[in-house]
Amino acid sequence: MRAAERGIWKSAEMRRRLAAAGLEISAGKMSGWWAGTPATIRLEELDVLCSILDCAPSDLMTPEPQKVEARRPRQAETINGENEVGPTVSPRFGKPRSEPPV
């Protein structure tokens, strides 16, 4: 959207402007940025992008709290308000393994 607001309608034009500012971007990476699904973006790239689009980084990013929540480790289910602890592991004594076949 920021590119369109600045009159940049094609990703090739954006790549040319980035190159003029000293940032060479591959066609694949530019395609991801243009589609709104960037895999990665370095801070240096973000600085150049913001300079060309005359905006702040926050203008280009959308918070996605549901993705943050999905990455958090799940807590053990609680029973009567107490965390349930998984089964305890104890060593087996004697012959821990079966004999190999003859």
PDB file of N, CA, C and O in Angstrom, residues 12-88:
ATOM      1  N   ALA A  12       9.079  -4.257 -10.225  1.00  0.00           N
ATOM      2  CA  ALA A  12      10.317  -3.965 -10.960  1.00  0.00           C
ATOM      3  C   ALA A  12      10.745  -2.519 -10.731  1.00  0.00           C
ATOM      4  O   ALA A  12      11.936  -2.221 -10.591  1.00  0.00           O
ATOM      5  N   GLU A  13       9.780  -1.624 -10.688  1.00  0.00           N
ATOM      6  CA  GLU A  13      10.101  -0.217 -10.418  1.00  0.00           C
ATOM      7  C   GLU A  13      10.656  -0.056  -9.003  1.00  0.00           C
ATOM      8  O   GLU A  13      11.609   0.684  -8.779  1.00  0.00           O
ATOM      9  N   MET A  14      10.065  -0.775  -8.062  1.00  0.00           N
ATOM     10  CA  MET A  14      10.563  -0.716  -6.679  1.00  0.00           C
ATOM     11  C   MET A  14      11.990  -1.267  -6.609  1.00  0.00           C
ATOM     12  O   MET A  14      12.844  -0.694  -5.937  1.00  0.00           O
ATOM     13  N   ARG A  15      12.252  -2.378  -7.317  1.00  0.00           N
ATOM     14  CA  ARG A  15      13.605  -2.933  -7.336  1.00  0.00           C
ATOM     15  C   ARG A  15      14.597  -1.934  -7.910  1.00  0.00           C
ATOM     16  O   ARG A  15      15.726  -1.813  -7.418  1.00  0.00           O
ATOM     17  N   ARG A  16      14.203  -1.207  -8.957  1.00  0.00           N
ATOM     18  CA  ARG A  16      15.091  -0.194  -9.544  1.00  0.00           C
ATOM     19  C   ARG A  16      15.392   0.907  -8.534  1.00  0.00           C
ATOM     20  O   ARG A  16      16.529   1.345  -8.396  1.00  0.00           O
ATOM     21  N   ARG A  17      14.375   1.343  -7.820  1.00  0.00           N
ATOM     22  CA  ARG A  17      14.585   2.405  -6.817  1.00  0.00           C
ATOM     23  C   ARG A  17      15.466   1.912  -5.672  1.00  0.00           C
ATOM     24  O   ARG A  17      16.305   2.647  -5.169  1.00  0.00           O
ATOM     25  N   LEU A  18      15.254   0.674  -5.259  1.00  0.00           N
ATOM     26  CA  LEU A  18      16.100   0.105  -4.205  1.00  0.00           C
ATOM     27  C   LEU A  18      17.543   0.003  -4.680  1.00  0.00           C
ATOM     28  O   LEU A  18      18.476   0.323  -3.928  1.00  0.00           O
ATOM     29  N   ALA A  19      17.741  -0.432  -5.926  1.00  0.00           N
ATOM     30  CA  ALA A  19      19.097  -0.541  -6.480  1.00  0.00           C
ATOM     31  C   ALA A  19      19.760   0.827  -6.557  1.00  0.00           C
ATOM     32  O   ALA A  19      20.955   0.965  -6.273  1.00  0.00           O
ATOM     33  N   ALA A  20      18.993   1.851  -6.936  1.00  0.00           N
ATOM     34  CA  ALA A  20      19.540   3.206  -7.000  1.00  0.00           C
ATOM     35  C   ALA A  20      19.965   3.691  -5.617  1.00  0.00           C
ATOM     36  O   ALA A  20      20.887   4.498  -5.488  1.00  0.00           O
ATOM     37  N   ALA A  21      19.306   3.173  -4.572  1.00  0.00           N
ATOM     38  CA  ALA A  21      19.645   3.548  -3.199  1.00  0.00           C
ATOM     39  C   ALA A  21      20.746   2.646  -2.633  1.00  0.00           C
ATOM     40  O   ALA A  21      21.123   2.785  -1.477  1.00  0.00           O
ATOM     41  N   GLY A  22      21.235   1.686  -3.451  1.00  0.00           N
ATOM     42  CA  GLY A  22      22.338   0.835  -3.013  1.00  0.00           C
ATOM     43  C   GLY A  22      21.917  -0.508  -2.458  1.00  0.00           C
ATOM     44  O   GLY A  22      22.715  -1.198  -1.833  1.00  0.00           O
ATOM     45  N   LEU A  23      20.681  -0.920  -2.677  1.00  0.00           N
ATOM     46  CA  LEU A  23      20.196  -2.189  -2.142  1.00  0.00           C
ATOM     47  C   LEU A  23      19.721  -3.079  -3.285  1.00  0.00           C
ATOM     48  O   LEU A  23      18.706  -2.796  -3.918  1.00  0.00           O
ATOM     49  N   GLU A  24      20.491  -4.128  -3.569  1.00  0.00           N
ATOM     50  CA  GLU A  24      20.126  -5.088  -4.613  1.00  0.00           C
ATOM     51  C   GLU A  24      19.275  -6.181  -3.980  1.00  0.00           C
ATOM     52  O   GLU A  24      19.713  -6.848  -3.044  1.00  0.00           O
ATOM     53  N   ILE A  25      18.058  -6.371  -4.475  1.00  0.00           N
ATOM     54  CA  ILE A  25      17.129  -7.374  -3.962  1.00  0.00           C
ATOM     55  C   ILE A  25      16.855  -8.378  -5.075  1.00  0.00           C
ATOM     56  O   ILE A  25      16.619  -7.990  -6.213  1.00  0.00           O
ATOM     57  N   SER A  26      16.868  -9.666  -4.734  1.00  0.00           N
ATOM     58  CA  SER A  26      16.552 -10.692  -5.734  1.00  0.00           C
ATOM     59  C   SER A  26      15.078 -10.607  -6.120  1.00  0.00           C
ATOM     60  O   SER A  26      14.248 -10.085  -5.373  1.00  0.00           O
ATOM     61  N   ALA A  27      14.771 -11.151  -7.289  1.00  0.00           N
ATOM     62  CA  ALA A  27      13.383 -11.123  -7.766  1.00  0.00           C
ATOM     63  C   ALA A  27      12.477 -11.913  -6.833  1.00  0.00           C
ATOM     64  O   ALA A  27      11.342 -11.515  -6.566  1.00  0.00           O
ATOM     65  N   GLY A  28      12.976 -13.039  -6.309  1.00  0.00           N
ATOM     66  CA  GLY A  28      12.174 -13.855  -5.391  1.00  0.00           C
ATOM     67  C   GLY A  28      11.861 -13.128  -4.096  1.00  0.00           C
ATOM     68  O   GLY A  28      10.730 -13.166  -3.608  1.00  0.00           O
ATOM     69  N   LYS A  29      12.870 -12.470  -3.544  1.00  0.00           N
ATOM     70  CA  LYS A  29      12.656 -11.732  -2.295  1.00  0.00           C
ATOM     71  C   LYS A  29      11.706 -10.558  -2.535  1.00  0.00           C
ATOM     72  O   LYS A  29      10.814 -10.288  -1.731  1.00  0.00           O
ATOM     73  N   MET A  30      11.891  -9.881  -3.660  1.00  0.00           N
ATOM     74  CA  MET A  30      11.012  -8.754  -3.972  1.00  0.00           C
ATOM     75  C   MET A  30       9.583  -9.240  -4.161  1.00  0.00           C
ATOM     76  O   MET A  30       8.637  -8.569  -3.735  1.00  0.00           O
ATOM     77  N   SER A  31       9.413 -10.408  -4.756  1.00  0.00           N
ATOM     78  CA  SER A  31       8.075 -10.969  -4.946  1.00  0.00           C
ATOM     79  C   SER A  31       7.394 -11.211  -3.600  1.00  0.00           C
ATOM     80  O   SER A  31       6.217 -10.918  -3.430  1.00  0.00           O
ATOM     81  N   GLY A  32       8.140 -11.735  -2.629  1.00  0.00           N
ATOM     82  CA  GLY A  32       7.592 -11.946  -1.293  1.00  0.00           C
ATOM     83  C   GLY A  32       7.211 -10.644  -0.620  1.00  0.00           C
ATOM     84  O   GLY A  32       6.151 -10.533  -0.008  1.00  0.00           O
ATOM     85  N   TRP A  33       8.078  -9.653  -0.745  1.00  0.00           N
ATOM     86  CA  TRP A  33       7.764  -8.341  -0.162  1.00  0.00           C
ATOM     87  C   TRP A  33       6.523  -7.759  -0.817  1.00  0.00           C
ATOM     88  O   TRP A  33       5.639  -7.230  -0.159  1.00  0.00           O
ATOM     89  N   TRP A  34       6.467  -7.842  -2.149  1.00  0.00           N
ATOM     90  CA  TRP A  34       5.371  -7.232  -2.900  1.00  0.00           C
ATOM     91  C   TRP A  34       4.049  -7.909  -2.581  1.00  0.00           C
ATOM     92  O   TRP A  34       3.007  -7.268  -2.532  1.00  0.00           O
ATOM     93  N   ALA A  35       4.088  -9.234  -2.346  1.00  0.00           N
ATOM     94  CA  ALA A  35       2.870  -9.976  -2.028  1.00  0.00           C
ATOM     95  C   ALA A  35       2.455  -9.786  -0.568  1.00  0.00           C
ATOM     96  O   ALA A  35       1.369 -10.199  -0.171  1.00  0.00           O
ATOM     97  N   GLY A  36       3.319  -9.185   0.219  1.00  0.00           N
ATOM     98  CA  GLY A  36       2.996  -8.967   1.631  1.00  0.00           C
ATOM     99  C   GLY A  36       3.315 -10.153   2.510  1.00  0.00           C
ATOM    100  O   GLY A  36       2.849 -10.241   3.634  1.00  0.00           O
ATOM    101  N   THR A  37       4.143 -11.086   1.997  1.00  0.00           N
ATOM    102  CA  THR A  37       4.514 -12.267   2.775  1.00  0.00           C
ATOM    103  C   THR A  37       6.036 -12.426   2.792  1.00  0.00           C
ATOM    104  O   THR A  37       6.557 -13.437   2.309  1.00  0.00           O
ATOM    105  N   PRO A  38       6.750 -11.441   3.311  1.00  0.00           N
ATOM    106  CA  PRO A  38       8.207 -11.557   3.309  1.00  0.00           C
ATOM    107  C   PRO A  38       8.673 -12.657   4.253  1.00  0.00           C
ATOM    108  O   PRO A  38       8.137 -12.824   5.341  1.00  0.00           O
ATOM    109  N   ALA A  39       9.652 -13.427   3.803  1.00  0.00           N
ATOM    110  CA  ALA A  39      10.227 -14.464   4.663  1.00  0.00           C
ATOM    111  C   ALA A  39      11.111 -13.798   5.714  1.00  0.00           C
ATOM    112  O   ALA A  39      10.994 -14.081   6.895  1.00  0.00           O
ATOM    113  N   THR A  40      11.978 -12.922   5.253  1.00  0.00           N
ATOM    114  CA  THR A  40      12.862 -12.194   6.166  1.00  0.00           C
ATOM    115  C   THR A  40      13.090 -10.787   5.616  1.00  0.00           C
ATOM    116  O   THR A  40      12.956 -10.546   4.424  1.00  0.00           O
ATOM    117  N   ILE A  41      13.451  -9.930   6.520  1.00  0.00           N
ATOM    118  CA  ILE A  41      13.854  -8.589   6.131  1.00  0.00           C
ATOM    119  C   ILE A  41      14.872  -8.115   7.160  1.00  0.00           C
ATOM    120  O   ILE A  41      14.635  -8.198   8.368  1.00  0.00           O
ATOM    121  N   ARG A  42      16.013  -7.711   6.673  1.00  0.00           N
ATOM    122  CA  ARG A  42      17.063  -7.221   7.569  1.00  0.00           C
ATOM    123  C   ARG A  42      16.791  -5.755   7.905  1.00  0.00           C
ATOM    124  O   ARG A  42      16.113  -5.052   7.160  1.00  0.00           O
ATOM    125  N   LEU A  43      17.336  -5.328   9.007  1.00  0.00           N
ATOM    126  CA  LEU A  43      17.118  -3.943   9.431  1.00  0.00           C
ATOM    127  C   LEU A  43      17.677  -2.951   8.419  1.00  0.00           C
ATOM    128  O   LEU A  43      17.075  -1.905   8.172  1.00  0.00           O
ATOM    129  N   GLU A  44      18.820  -3.287   7.797  1.00  0.00           N
ATOM    130  CA  GLU A  44      19.397  -2.401   6.787  1.00  0.00           C
ATOM    131  C   GLU A  44      18.442  -2.259   5.599  1.00  0.00           C
ATOM    132  O   GLU A  44      18.291  -1.178   5.034  1.00  0.00           O
ATOM    133  N   GLU A  45      17.814  -3.379   5.210  1.00  0.00           N
ATOM    134  CA  GLU A  45      16.860  -3.350   4.103  1.00  0.00           C
ATOM    135  C   GLU A  45      15.639  -2.524   4.476  1.00  0.00           C
ATOM    136  O   GLU A  45      15.123  -1.750   3.660  1.00  0.00           O
ATOM    137  N   LEU A  46      15.192  -2.672   5.697  1.00  0.00           N
ATOM    138  CA  LEU A  46      14.038  -1.914   6.175  1.00  0.00           C
ATOM    139  C   LEU A  46      14.326  -0.423   6.161  1.00  0.00           C
ATOM    140  O   LEU A  46      13.473   0.386   5.777  1.00  0.00           O
ATOM    141  N   ASP A  47      15.541  -0.039   6.544  1.00  0.00           N
ATOM    142  CA  ASP A  47      15.919   1.376   6.519  1.00  0.00           C
ATOM    143  C   ASP A  47      15.838   1.950   5.111  1.00  0.00           C
ATOM    144  O   ASP A  47      15.296   3.038   4.902  1.00  0.00           O
ATOM    145  N   VAL A  48      16.378   1.218   4.139  1.00  0.00           N
ATOM    146  CA  VAL A  48      16.357   1.694   2.756  1.00  0.00           C
ATOM    147  C   VAL A  48      14.928   1.753   2.238  1.00  0.00           C
ATOM    148  O   VAL A  48      14.515   2.722   1.607  1.00  0.00           O
ATOM    149  N   LEU A  49      14.161   0.720   2.527  1.00  0.00           N
ATOM    150  CA  LEU A  49      12.764   0.672   2.091  1.00  0.00           C
ATOM    151  C   LEU A  49      11.974   1.858   2.649  1.00  0.00           C
ATOM    152  O   LEU A  49      11.225   2.520   1.918  1.00  0.00           O
ATOM    153  N   CYS A  50      12.162   2.137   3.932  1.00  0.00           N
ATOM    154  CA  CYS A  50      11.464   3.275   4.553  1.00  0.00           C
ATOM    155  C   CYS A  50      11.924   4.597   3.960  1.00  0.00           C
ATOM    156  O   CYS A  50      11.129   5.524   3.802  1.00  0.00           O
ATOM    157  N   SER A  51      13.200   4.689   3.622  1.00  0.00           N
ATOM    158  CA  SER A  51      13.718   5.909   3.009  1.00  0.00           C
ATOM    159  C   SER A  51      13.073   6.149   1.645  1.00  0.00           C
ATOM    160  O   SER A  51      12.656   7.261   1.334  1.00  0.00           O
ATOM    161  N   ILE A  52      12.957   5.109   0.846  1.00  0.00           N
ATOM    162  CA  ILE A  52      12.359   5.238  -0.481  1.00  0.00           C
ATOM    163  C   ILE A  52      10.873   5.550  -0.389  1.00  0.00           C
ATOM    164  O   ILE A  52      10.349   6.370  -1.143  1.00  0.00           O
ATOM    165  N   LEU A  53      10.185   4.905   0.548  1.00  0.00           N
ATOM    166  CA  LEU A  53       8.739   5.098   0.672  1.00  0.00           C
ATOM    167  C   LEU A  53       8.373   6.267   1.583  1.00  0.00           C
ATOM    168  O   LEU A  53       7.192   6.569   1.763  1.00  0.00           O
ATOM    169  N   ASP A  54       9.387   6.907   2.177  1.00  0.00           N
ATOM    170  CA  ASP A  54       9.180   8.045   3.062  1.00  0.00           C
ATOM    171  C   ASP A  54       8.169   7.711   4.157  1.00  0.00           C
ATOM    172  O   ASP A  54       7.120   8.348   4.296  1.00  0.00           O
ATOM    173  N   CYS A  55       8.494   6.647   4.914  1.00  0.00           N
ATOM    174  CA  CYS A  55       7.602   6.221   5.982  1.00  0.00           C
ATOM    175  C   CYS A  55       8.425   5.652   7.142  1.00  0.00           C
ATOM    176  O   CYS A  55       9.645   5.552   7.057  1.00  0.00           O
ATOM    177  N   ALA A  56       7.751   5.273   8.191  1.00  0.00           N
ATOM    178  CA  ALA A  56       8.392   4.655   9.347  1.00  0.00           C
ATOM    179  C   ALA A  56       8.199   3.138   9.270  1.00  0.00           C
ATOM    180  O   ALA A  56       7.262   2.669   8.620  1.00  0.00           O
ATOM    181  N   PRO A  57       9.065   2.357   9.923  1.00  0.00           N
ATOM    182  CA  PRO A  57       8.894   0.901   9.906  1.00  0.00           C
ATOM    183  C   PRO A  57       7.508   0.452  10.367  1.00  0.00           C
ATOM    184  O   PRO A  57       6.948  -0.494   9.825  1.00  0.00           O
ATOM    185  N   SER A  58       6.949   1.139  11.330  1.00  0.00           N
ATOM    186  CA  SER A  58       5.619   0.754  11.823  1.00  0.00           C
ATOM    187  C   SER A  58       4.533   0.917  10.760  1.00  0.00           C
ATOM    188  O   SER A  58       3.497   0.275  10.841  1.00  0.00           O
ATOM    189  N   ASP A  59       4.786   1.761   9.753  1.00  0.00           N
ATOM    190  CA  ASP A  59       3.824   1.921   8.665  1.00  0.00           C
ATOM    191  C   ASP A  59       3.793   0.706   7.750  1.00  0.00           C
ATOM    192  O   ASP A  59       2.824   0.502   7.021  1.00  0.00           O
ATOM    193  N   LEU A  60       4.855  -0.102   7.781  1.00  0.00           N
ATOM    194  CA  LEU A  60       4.958  -1.253   6.890  1.00  0.00           C
ATOM    195  C   LEU A  60       4.609  -2.575   7.569  1.00  0.00           C
ATOM    196  O   LEU A  60       4.477  -3.590   6.905  1.00  0.00           O
ATOM    197  N   MET A  61       4.475  -2.560   8.881  1.00  0.00           N
ATOM    198  CA  MET A  61       4.252  -3.806   9.608  1.00  0.00           C
ATOM    199  C   MET A  61       2.867  -3.851  10.237  1.00  0.00           C
ATOM    200  O   MET A  61       2.345  -2.836  10.673  1.00  0.00           O
ATOM    201  N   THR A  62       2.325  -5.059  10.292  1.00  0.00           N
ATOM    202  CA  THR A  62       1.032  -5.296  10.909  1.00  0.00           C
ATOM    203  C   THR A  62       1.224  -6.274  12.056  1.00  0.00           C
ATOM    204  O   THR A  62       1.758  -7.368  11.837  1.00  0.00           O
ATOM    205  N   PRO A  63       0.839  -5.916  13.274  1.00  0.00           N
ATOM    206  CA  PRO A  63       0.999  -6.856  14.387  1.00  0.00           C
ATOM    207  C   PRO A  63       0.125  -8.095  14.187  1.00  0.00           C
ATOM    208  O   PRO A  63      -1.000  -7.996  13.690  1.00  0.00           O
ATOM    209  N   GLU A  64       0.654  -9.256  14.546  1.00  0.00           N
ATOM    210  CA  GLU A  64      -0.080 -10.518  14.454  1.00  0.00           C
ATOM    211  C   GLU A  64       0.054 -11.273  15.775  1.00  0.00           C
ATOM    212  O   GLU A  64       0.799 -12.247  15.871  1.00  0.00           O
ATOM    213  N   PRO A  65      -0.666 -10.839  16.816  1.00  0.00           N
ATOM    214  CA  PRO A  65      -0.507 -11.455  18.135  1.00  0.00           C
ATOM    215  C   PRO A  65      -0.887 -12.937  18.163  1.00  0.00           C
ATOM    216  O   PRO A  65      -0.358 -13.690  18.965  1.00  0.00           O
ATOM    217  N   GLN A  66      -1.771 -13.372  17.269  1.00  0.00           N
ATOM    218  CA  GLN A  66      -2.156 -14.786  17.257  1.00  0.00           C
ATOM    219  C   GLN A  66      -0.974 -15.670  16.865  1.00  0.00           C
ATOM    220  O   GLN A  66      -0.858 -16.796  17.346  1.00  0.00           O
ATOM    221  N   LYS A  67      -0.071 -15.176  16.013  1.00  0.00           N
ATOM    222  CA  LYS A  67       1.109 -15.958  15.651  1.00  0.00           C
ATOM    223  C   LYS A  67       2.074 -16.051  16.833  1.00  0.00           C
ATOM    224  O   LYS A  67       2.711 -17.075  17.031  1.00  0.00           O
ATOM    225  N   VAL A  68       2.168 -14.989  17.613  1.00  0.00           N
ATOM    226  CA  VAL A  68       3.022 -15.006  18.796  1.00  0.00           C
ATOM    227  C   VAL A  68       2.479 -16.009  19.801  1.00  0.00           C
ATOM    228  O   VAL A  68       3.226 -16.811  20.366  1.00  0.00           O
ATOM    229  N   GLU A  69       1.189 -16.001  20.008  1.00  0.00           N
ATOM    230  CA  GLU A  69       0.553 -16.919  20.954  1.00  0.00           C
ATOM    231  C   GLU A  69       0.737 -18.365  20.520  1.00  0.00           C
ATOM    232  O   GLU A  69       0.972 -19.250  21.338  1.00  0.00           O
ATOM    233  N   ALA A  70       0.659 -18.620  19.218  1.00  0.00           N
ATOM    234  CA  ALA A  70       0.798 -19.989  18.710  1.00  0.00           C
ATOM    235  C   ALA A  70       2.205 -20.540  18.924  1.00  0.00           C
ATOM    236  O   ALA A  70       2.391 -21.748  19.029  1.00  0.00           O
ATOM    237  N   ARG A  71       3.206 -19.672  19.016  1.00  0.00           N
ATOM    238  CA  ARG A  71       4.589 -20.118  19.207  1.00  0.00           C
ATOM    239  C   ARG A  71       4.928 -20.428  20.658  1.00  0.00           C
ATOM    240  O   ARG A  71       5.920 -21.081  20.927  1.00  0.00           O
ATOM    241  N   ARG A  72       4.122 -19.949  21.573  1.00  0.00           N
ATOM    242  CA  ARG A  72       4.412 -20.175  22.992  1.00  0.00           C
ATOM    243  C   ARG A  72       4.221 -21.644  23.340  1.00  0.00           C
ATOM    244  O   ARG A  72       3.286 -22.284  22.868  1.00  0.00           O
ATOM    245  N   PRO A  73       5.085 -22.182  24.204  1.00  0.00           N
ATOM    246  CA  PRO A  73       4.892 -23.576  24.612  1.00  0.00           C
ATOM    247  C   PRO A  73       3.620 -23.712  25.433  1.00  0.00           C
ATOM    248  O   PRO A  73       3.269 -22.832  26.216  1.00  0.00           O
ATOM    249  N   ARG A  74       2.949 -24.809  25.203  1.00  0.00           N
ATOM    250  CA  ARG A  74       1.701 -25.037  25.941  1.00  0.00           C
ATOM    251  C   ARG A  74       2.033 -25.463  27.359  1.00  0.00           C
ATOM    252  O   ARG A  74       2.945 -26.244  27.596  1.00  0.00           O
ATOM    253  N   GLN A  75       1.252 -24.947  28.292  1.00  0.00           N
ATOM    254  CA  GLN A  75       1.437 -25.332  29.686  1.00  0.00           C
ATOM    255  C   GLN A  75       0.675 -26.625  29.937  1.00  0.00           C
ATOM    256  O   GLN A  75      -0.306 -26.926  29.263  1.00  0.00           O
ATOM    257  N   ALA A  76       1.153 -27.386  30.910  1.00  0.00           N
ATOM    258  CA  ALA A  76       0.464 -28.626  31.265  1.00  0.00           C
ATOM    259  C   ALA A  76      -0.938 -28.292  31.756  1.00  0.00           C
ATOM    260  O   ALA A  76      -1.172 -27.248  32.361  1.00  0.00           O
ATOM    261  N   GLU A  77      -1.873 -29.174  31.467  1.00  0.00           N
ATOM    262  CA  GLU A  77      -3.233 -28.932  31.922  1.00  0.00           C
ATOM    263  C   GLU A  77      -3.262 -28.959  33.445  1.00  0.00           C
ATOM    264  O   GLU A  77      -2.514 -29.680  34.087  1.00  0.00           O
ATOM    265  N   THR A  78      -4.130 -28.186  33.985  1.00  0.00           N
ATOM    266  CA  THR A  78      -4.196 -28.112  35.440  1.00  0.00           C
ATOM    267  C   THR A  78      -5.359 -28.940  35.971  1.00  0.00           C
ATOM    268  O   THR A  78      -6.411 -29.037  35.355  1.00  0.00           O
ATOM    269  N   ILE A  79      -5.107 -29.547  37.107  1.00  0.00           N
ATOM    270  CA  ILE A  79      -6.146 -30.296  37.803  1.00  0.00           C
ATOM    271  C   ILE A  79      -6.270 -29.674  39.184  1.00  0.00           C
ATOM    272  O   ILE A  79      -5.299 -29.592  39.926  1.00  0.00           O
ATOM    273  N   ASN A  80      -7.442 -29.216  39.519  1.00  0.00           N
ATOM    274  CA  ASN A  80      -7.701 -28.555  40.804  1.00  0.00           C
ATOM    275  C   ASN A  80      -6.739 -27.394  41.039  1.00  0.00           C
ATOM    276  O   ASN A  80      -6.270 -27.185  42.149  1.00  0.00           O
ATOM    277  N   GLY A  81      -6.399 -26.673  39.969  1.00  0.00           N
ATOM    278  CA  GLY A  81      -5.554 -25.491  40.117  1.00  0.00           C
ATOM    279  C   GLY A  81      -4.073 -25.791  40.204  1.00  0.00           C
ATOM    280  O   GLY A  81      -3.268 -24.895  40.335  1.00  0.00           O
ATOM    281  N   GLU A  82      -3.677 -27.058  40.155  1.00  0.00           N
ATOM    282  CA  GLU A  82      -2.262 -27.398  40.225  1.00  0.00           C
ATOM    283  C   GLU A  82      -1.804 -27.901  38.863  1.00  0.00           C
ATOM    284  O   GLU A  82      -2.535 -28.607  38.170  1.00  0.00           O
ATOM    285  N   ASN A  83      -0.576 -27.557  38.498  1.00  0.00           N
ATOM    286  CA  ASN A  83      -0.040 -28.041  37.236  1.00  0.00           C
ATOM    287  C   ASN A  83       0.208 -29.534  37.331  1.00  0.00           C
ATOM    288  O   ASN A  83       0.787 -30.028  38.295  1.00  0.00           O
ATOM    289  N   GLU A  84      -0.258 -30.241  36.312  1.00  0.00           N
ATOM    290  CA  GLU A  84      -0.035 -31.677  36.268  1.00  0.00           C
ATOM    291  C   GLU A  84       1.374 -31.917  35.751  1.00  0.00           C
ATOM    292  O   GLU A  84       1.778 -31.366  34.751  1.00  0.00           O
ATOM    293  N   VAL A  85       2.101 -32.724  36.444  1.00  0.00           N
ATOM    294  CA  VAL A  85       3.458 -33.050  36.040  1.00  0.00           C
ATOM    295  C   VAL A  85       3.400 -34.373  35.297  1.00  0.00           C
ATOM    296  O   VAL A  85       2.668 -35.277  35.677  1.00  0.00           O
ATOM    297  N   GLY A  86       4.163 -34.491  34.223  1.00  0.00           N
ATOM    298  CA  GLY A  86       4.175 -35.713  33.429  1.00  0.00           C
ATOM    299  C   GLY A  86       4.689 -36.882  34.245  1.00  0.00           C
ATOM    300  O   GLY A  86       5.105 -36.754  35.397  1.00  0.00           O
ATOM    301  N   PRO A  87       4.630 -38.076  33.664  1.00  0.00           N
ATOM    302  CA  PRO A  87       5.082 -39.259  34.394  1.00  0.00           C
ATOM    303  C   PRO A  87       6.563 -39.165  34.717  1.00  0.00           C
ATOM    304  O   PRO A  87       7.342 -38.620  33.950  1.00  0.00           O
ATOM    305  N   THR A  88       6.911 -39.688  35.868  1.00  0.00           N
ATOM    306  CA  THR A  88       8.319 -39.677  36.249  1.00  0.00           C
ATOM    307  C   THR A  88       9.026 -40.826  35.549  1.00  0.00           C
ATOM    308  O   THR A  88       8.458 -41.899  35.341  1.00  0.00           O
TER     309      THR A  88
END
